[in-house]
Coordinates of N, CA, C and O in Angstrom, one line a residue:
X17 N 0.8 -1.2 0.0 CA 0.0 0.0 0.0 C 0.9 1.2 0.0 O 2.0 1.2 0.5
X18 N 0.3 2.3 -0.5 CA 1.1 3.6 -0.6 C 1.5 4.1 0.8 O 1.0 3.7 1.8
X19 N 2.5 5.0 0.8 CA 2.9 5.6 2.0 C 2.5 7.1 1.9 O 2.6 7.7 0.8
X20 N 2.1 7.8 3.0 CA 1.6 9.1 2.9 C 2.4 10.0 3.9 O 2.5 9.7 5.0
X21 N 2.8 11.2 3.4 CA 3.3 12.3 4.2 C 2.1 13.2 4.4 O 1.5 13.7 3.4
X22 N 1.8 13.6 5.6 CA 0.7 14.6 5.8 C 1.2 15.8 6.5 O 2.2 15.8 7.3
X23 N 0.6 16.9 6.2 CA 1.0 18.3 6.7 C -0.2 19.1 7.0 O -1.2 19.1 6.3
X24 N 0.0 19.9 8.0 CA -1.0 21.0 8.3 C -0.1 22.3 8.6 O 0.9 22.2 9.3
X25 N -0.4 23.4 7.9 CA 0.4 24.6 8.1 C -0.5 25.8 8.2 O -1.6 25.9 7.6
X26 N -0.1 26.8 9.0 CA -0.8 28.1 9.0 C -0.3 29.0 7.9 O 0.9 29.3 7.9
X27 N -1.2 29.4 7.1 CA -0.8 30.3 5.9 C -1.5 31.6 6.0 O -2.8 31.6 6.2
X28 N -0.8 32.7 5.9 CA -1.6 34.0 5.9 C -2.6 34.0 4.8 O -2.3 33.7 3.6
X29 N -3.8 34.3 5.2 CA -5.0 34.2 4.2 C -4.7 35.1 3.0 O -5.0 34.7 1.9
X30 N -4.1 36.3 3.2 CA -3.8 37.2 2.1 C -2.8 36.6 1.1 O -2.6 37.1 0.0
X31 N -2.1 35.5 1.5 CA -1.0 34.9 0.7 C -1.5 33.6 0.0 O -0.7 32.8 -0.4
X32 N -2.8 33.5 -0.1 CA -3.3 32.3 -0.7 C -2.7 32.0 -2.1 O -2.3 30.9 -2.4
X33 N -2.7 32.9 -3.0 CA -2.2 32.7 -4.3 C -0.7 32.5 -4.3 O -0.1 31.6 -5.0
X34 N 0.0 33.2 -3.5 CA 1.5 33.0 -3.3 C 1.8 31.6 -2.8 O 2.7 30.9 -3.3
X35 N 0.9 31.1 -1.9 CA 1.1 29.8 -1.4 C 0.8 28.7 -2.5 O 1.5 27.7 -2.6
X36 N -0.3 29.0 -3.2 CA -0.6 28.1 -4.3 C 0.6 27.9 -5.3 O 0.9 26.8 -5.7
X37 N 1.2 29.0 -5.6 CA 2.3 29.0 -6.6 C 3.5 28.3 -5.9 O 4.2 27.5 -6.6
X38 N 3.8 28.5 -4.7 CA 4.8 27.8 -3.9 C 4.5 26.3 -4.0 O 5.4 25.5 -4.3
X39 N 3.3 25.9 -3.7 CA 2.9 24.5 -3.7 C 3.0 23.8 -5.0 O 3.4 22.7 -5.1
X40 N 2.7 24.6 -6.1 CA 2.8 24.0 -7.5 C 4.3 23.7 -7.7 O 4.6 22.6 -8.3
X41 N 5.2 24.6 -7.4 CA 6.6 24.4 -7.6 C 7.1 23.2 -6.8 O 7.9 22.3 -7.3
X42 N 6.7 23.1 -5.5 CA 7.1 22.0 -4.6 C 6.5 20.7 -5.2 O 7.3 19.7 -5.2
X43 N 5.3 20.7 -5.6 CA 4.7 19.5 -6.1 C 5.5 18.9 -7.3 O 5.7 17.7 -7.4
X44 N 5.9 19.8 -8.2 CA 6.7 19.3 -9.4 C 8.0 18.7 -8.9 O 8.4 17.6 -9.5
X45 N 8.6 19.2 -7.9 CA 9.8 18.6 -7.4 C 9.6 17.2 -6.8 O 10.3 16.2 -7.0
X46 N 8.5 17.1 -5.9 CA 8.2 15.8 -5.3 C 7.8 14.8 -6.4 O 8.2 13.6 -6.3
X47 N 7.0 15.2 -7.4 CA 6.7 14.3 -8.5 C 7.9 13.8 -9.2 O 8.0 12.6 -9.6
X48 N 8.8 14.7 -9.5 CA 10.1 14.4 -10.2 C 10.8 13.3 -9.4 O 11.5 12.5 -10.0
X49 N 10.7 13.3 -8.1 CA 11.4 12.3 -7.3 C 10.6 11.2 -6.8 O 10.9 10.5 -5.8
X50 N 9.5 10.9 -7.5 CA 8.8 9.6 -7.2 C 7.4 9.7 -6.5 O 6.7 8.7 -6.3
X51 N 7.0 10.9 -6.1 CA 5.7 11.0 -5.5 C 4.6 10.7 -6.5 O 4.7 11.1 -7.7
X52 N 3.6 10.0 -6.1 CA 2.5 9.6 -7.1 C 1.4 10.7 -7.0 O 0.7 10.8 -8.0
X53 N 1.3 11.4 -6.0 CA 0.3 12.4 -5.9 C 0.6 13.5 -4.8 O 1.2 13.1 -3.8
X54 N 0.3 14.7 -5.1 CA 0.5 15.8 -4.2 C -0.8 16.6 -4.1 O -1.3 17.1 -5.1
X55 N -1.3 16.7 -2.9 CA -2.6 17.4 -2.8 C -2.5 18.5 -1.7 O -1.9 18.3 -0.7
X56 N -3.0 19.7 -2.1 CA -3.0 20.9 -1.2 C -4.4 21.3 -1.0 O -5.2 21.5 -2.0
X57 N -4.9 21.5 0.2 CA -6.3 21.8 0.5 C -6.3 23.1 1.4 O -5.7 23.1 2.5
X58 N -7.0 24.1 0.9 CA -7.2 25.4 1.6 C -8.3 25.2 2.6 O -9.4 24.9 2.2
X59 N -8.1 25.5 3.9 CA -9.1 25.4 4.9 C -10.4 26.2 4.6 O -10.3 27.4 4.3
X60 N -11.5 25.6 4.7 CA -12.8 26.3 4.4 C -13.8 26.1 5.6 O -14.5 27.0 5.8
X61 N -13.7 25.0 6.2 CA -14.6 24.7 7.4 C -13.8 24.0 8.4 O -13.8 22.8 8.6
X62 N -12.9 24.8 9.1 CA -12.0 24.2 10.1 C -12.2 24.9 11.4 O -11.6 25.9 11.8
X63 N -13.1 24.3 12.2 CA -13.4 24.9 13.5 C -12.4 24.8 14.6 O -11.5 23.9 14.5
X64 N -12.4 25.8 15.4 CA -11.5 25.8 16.6 C -12.1 24.8 17.6 O -13.3 24.7 17.8
X65 N -11.2 23.9 18.1 CA -11.7 22.9 19.0 C -11.6 23.3 20.5 O -11.1 24.4 20.8
X66 N -12.2 22.5 21.4 CA -12.1 22.8 22.8 C -10.8 22.1 23.4 O -10.2 22.7 24.2
X67 N -10.5 20.9 22.9 CA -9.3 20.2 23.4 C -8.2 20.2 22.3 O -7.0 20.3 22.7
X68 N -8.6 20.0 21.1 CA -7.6 19.9 20.0 C -8.3 20.2 18.7 O -9.5 20.1 18.6
X69 N -7.5 20.7 17.7 CA -8.1 21.0 16.4 C -6.9 21.4 15.5 O -5.8 21.5 15.9
X70 N -7.2 21.5 14.2 CA -6.1 21.9 13.3 C -5.6 23.3 13.7 O -4.4 23.6 13.7
X71 N -6.6 24.3 13.9 CA -6.1 25.6 14.3 C -5.2 25.6 15.6 O -4.2 26.3 15.6
X72 N -5.6 24.8 16.5 CA -4.8 24.7 17.8 C -3.4 24.1 17.5 O -2.4 24.5 18.1
X73 N -3.4 23.1 16.7 CA -2.2 22.3 16.4 C -1.1 23.2 15.8 O 0.1 23.0 16.1
X74 N -1.5 24.2 14.9 CA -0.5 25.0 14.3 C -0.5 26.5 14.9 O 0.1 27.4 14.3
X75 N -1.2 26.6 16.0 CA -1.3 27.9 16.7 C -1.7 29.0 15.7 O -1.1 30.1 15.6
X76 N -2.8 28.7 15.0 CA -3.4 29.6 14.0 C -3.6 31.0 14.6 O -4.2 31.1 15.7
X77 N -3.2 32.0 13.9 CA -3.3 33.4 14.4 C -4.4 34.1 13.5 O -4.8 33.6 12.4
X78 N -4.9 35.2 14.0 CA -5.9 36.0 13.2 C -5.3 36.3 11.8 O -4.1 36.6 11.7
X79 N -6.1 36.2 10.8 CA -5.6 36.4 9.4 C -4.9 35.3 8.8 O -4.2 35.4 7.7
X80 N -4.9 34.1 9.4 CA -4.3 32.9 8.8 C -5.4 31.8 8.5 O -6.4 31.8 9.2
X81 N -5.0 30.9 7.6 CA -5.9 29.8 7.3 C -5.1 28.5 7.4 O -3.9 28.5 7.1
X82 N -5.7 27.5 8.0 CA -5.1 26.2 8.1 C -5.1 25.5 6.7 O -6.2 25.4 6.1
X83 N -4.0 25.0 6.3 CA -3.9 24.3 5.0 C -3.5 22.8 5.4 O -2.6 22.6 6.2
X84 N -4.2 21.9 4.7 CA -4.0 20.5 4.9 C -3.5 19.9 3.6 O -4.1 20.1 2.6
X85 N -2.4 19.2 3.7 CA -1.7 18.7 2.5 C -1.3 17.3 2.7 O -1.0 16.8 3.8
X86 N -1.2 16.5 1.6 CA -0.5 15.2 1.7 C 0.1 14.9 0.4 O -0.2 15.4 -0.7
X87 N 1.1 14.0 0.5 CA 1.9 13.5 -0.6 C 1.8 12.0 -0.5 O 2.1 11.4 0.6
X88 N 1.5 11.3 -1.6 CA 1.5 9.8 -1.6 C 2.7 9.4 -2.4 O 3.1 9.9 -3.4
X89 N 3.3 8.3 -1.9 CA 4.5 7.7 -2.4 C 4.2 6.2 -2.6 O 3.3 5.6 -1.9
X90 N 4.8 5.5 -3.5 CA 4.6 4.1 -3.7 C 4.9 3.2 -2.5 O 4.4 2.1 -2.3
X91 N 5.9 3.7 -1.6 CA 6.3 2.9 -0.5 C 7.1 3.9 0.5 O 7.4 5.0 0.1
X92 N 7.3 3.4 1.7 CA 8.2 4.2 2.6 C 9.6 4.3 2.1 O 10.2 5.4 2.2
X93 N 10.1 3.3 1.4 CA 11.5 3.4 0.9 C 11.5 4.4 -0.2 O 12.4 5.2 -0.3
X94 N 10.5 4.4 -1.1 CA 10.4 5.4 -2.2 C 10.3 6.8 -1.6 O 10.9 7.8 -2.1
X95 N 9.5 7.0 -0.5 CA 9.4 8.3 0.1 C 10.7 8.7 0.7 O 11.1 9.9 0.6
X96 N 11.4 7.8 1.4 CA 12.7 8.2 2.1 C 13.7 8.7 1.0 O 14.3 9.7 1.2
X97 N 13.8 7.9 -0.1 CA 14.7 8.3 -1.1 C 14.3 9.5 -1.9 O 15.1 10.5 -2.1
X98 N 13.0 9.6 -2.2 CA 12.4 10.7 -2.9 C 12.5 12.0 -2.1 O 12.9 13.1 -2.7
X99 N 12.2 12.0 -0.9 CA 12.2 13.2 0.0 C 13.7 13.7 0.1 O 13.9 14.9 0.0
X100 N 14.6 12.7 0.3 CA 16.0 13.1 0.4 C 16.5 13.8 -0.9 O 17.1 14.9 -0.8
X101 N 16.1 13.3 -2.0 CA 16.5 13.8 -3.3 C 15.8 15.2 -3.6 O 16.4 16.1 -4.1
X102 N 14.5 15.2 -3.2 CA 13.8 16.5 -3.4 C 14.4 17.6 -2.5 O 14.5 18.7 -3.0
X103 N 14.8 17.3 -1.3 CA 15.3 18.4 -0.4 C 16.7 18.8 -0.9 O 17.1 19.9 -0.5
X104 N 17.4 18.0 -1.7 CA 18.6 18.5 -2.3 C 18.5 19.3 -3.6 O 19.5 19.9 -4.0
X105 N 17.3 19.4 -4.1 CA 17.0 20.2 -5.3 C 17.3 21.7 -5.0 O 17.0 22.2 -3.9
X106 N 17.8 22.5 -6.0 CA 18.0 23.9 -5.9 C 16.7 24.7 -5.4 O 16.8 25.6 -4.6
X107 N 15.6 24.2 -5.8 CA 14.3 24.9 -5.4 C 14.0 24.8 -3.9 O 13.2 25.5 -3.4
X108 N 14.6 23.9 -3.2 CA 14.4 23.7 -1.8 C 15.6 24.2 -1.0 O 15.6 24.1 0.3
X109 N 16.6 24.9 -1.6 CA 17.7 25.4 -0.8 C 17.3 26.8 -0.2 O 16.4 27.5 -0.7
X110 N 17.9 27.1 0.9 CA 17.5 28.4 1.6 C 17.5 29.6 0.7 O 18.4 29.8 -0.1
X111 N 16.3 30.3 0.7 CA 16.2 31.5 -0.1 C 15.7 31.3 -1.5 O 15.3 32.2 -2.2
X112 N 15.8 30.0 -2.0 CA 15.4 29.7 -3.4 C 13.9 29.8 -3.7 O 13.5 30.4 -4.7
X113 N 13.1 29.3 -2.8 CA 11.7 29.3 -2.9 C 11.1 29.5 -1.5 O 10.6 28.6 -0.9
X114 N 11.2 30.7 -1.0 CA 10.8 30.9 0.4 C 9.3 30.5 0.7 O 8.4 30.8 -0.1
X115 N 9.2 29.9 1.8 CA 7.8 29.4 2.2 C 7.0 30.6 2.6 O 7.5 31.4 3.4
X116 N 5.8 30.8 2.0 CA 4.9 31.9 2.4 C 4.1 31.7 3.7 O 2.9 32.0 3.7
X117 N 4.7 31.0 4.6 CA 4.1 30.7 5.9 C 5.1 30.4 6.9 O 6.3 30.3 6.6
X118 N 4.7 30.3 8.2 CA 5.6 30.0 9.3 C 5.9 28.5 9.4 O 5.1 27.8 10.0
X119 N 7.0 28.1 8.8 CA 7.3 26.6 8.8 C 7.5 26.1 10.2 O 7.4 24.8 10.4
X120 N 7.8 26.9 11.2 CA 8.0 26.4 12.5 C 6.7 25.9 13.2 O 6.8 25.1 14.1
X121 N 5.6 26.4 12.7 CA 4.3 25.9 13.2 C 3.6 24.9 12.4 O 2.5 24.4 12.7
X122 N 4.3 24.4 11.3 CA 3.7 23.4 10.5 C 3.9 22.0 11.2 O 4.9 21.8 11.9
X123 N 2.9 21.2 11.1 CA 3.0 19.8 11.7 C 3.0 18.9 10.5 O 2.4 19.1 9.5
X124 N 3.7 17.8 10.7 CA 3.9 16.8 9.6 C 4.2 15.4 10.1 O 4.7 15.3 11.3
X125 N 4.0 14.4 9.3 CA 4.4 13.1 9.7 C 4.2 12.1 8.5 O 3.5 12.5 7.6
X126 N 4.8 11.0 8.6 CA 4.6 9.9 7.6 C 3.7 8.9 8.2 O 3.8 8.5 9.3
X127 N 2.9 8.3 7.3 CA 1.8 7.4 7.7 C 1.7 6.2 6.8 O 1.8 6.3 5.5
X128 N 1.6 5.0 7.3 CA 1.3 3.8 6.6 C -0.2 3.7 6.4 O -1.0 3.9 7.3
X129 N -0.6 3.5 5.1 CA -2.0 3.4 4.8 C -2.5 2.0 5.3 O -1.8 1.0 5.1
X130 N -3.7 2.0 5.9 CA -4.2 0.7 6.4 C -5.6 0.5 5.8 O -6.1 -0.6 5.8
X131 N -6.3 1.5 5.3 CA -7.5 1.4 4.6 C -7.5 2.4 3.5 O -7.1 3.6 3.6
X132 N -8.0 2.0 2.3 CA -8.0 2.9 1.1 C -9.2 2.4 0.2 O -9.0 1.4 -0.5
X133 N -10.3 3.1 0.2 CA -11.5 2.6 -0.6 C -11.7 3.6 -1.7 O -11.7 4.8 -1.6

């Protein structure tokens, strides 16, 4: 079964188009290095929770939107190799393609798929 990297990030709402352009460039790099799919989702109905929520997880501030993204890879091994190679690309070097959001508040992780319908 595929392997999935998942991300949630706080993005300034006014930078939606800048973020979309950033995500398009990043997606091309991930696809070049073996990702089978890259999905970016702009928060539209993301409520603040009482105990936990996407906004709480990324310490969402006024004027920001939670973005939920994932990358699918053929396997964990393909992801490990592909991510290593993607991060070595010139487009991911410091200053080359600055993230239009606070990367320190982004949450991410790798996941083994157990159900896929």
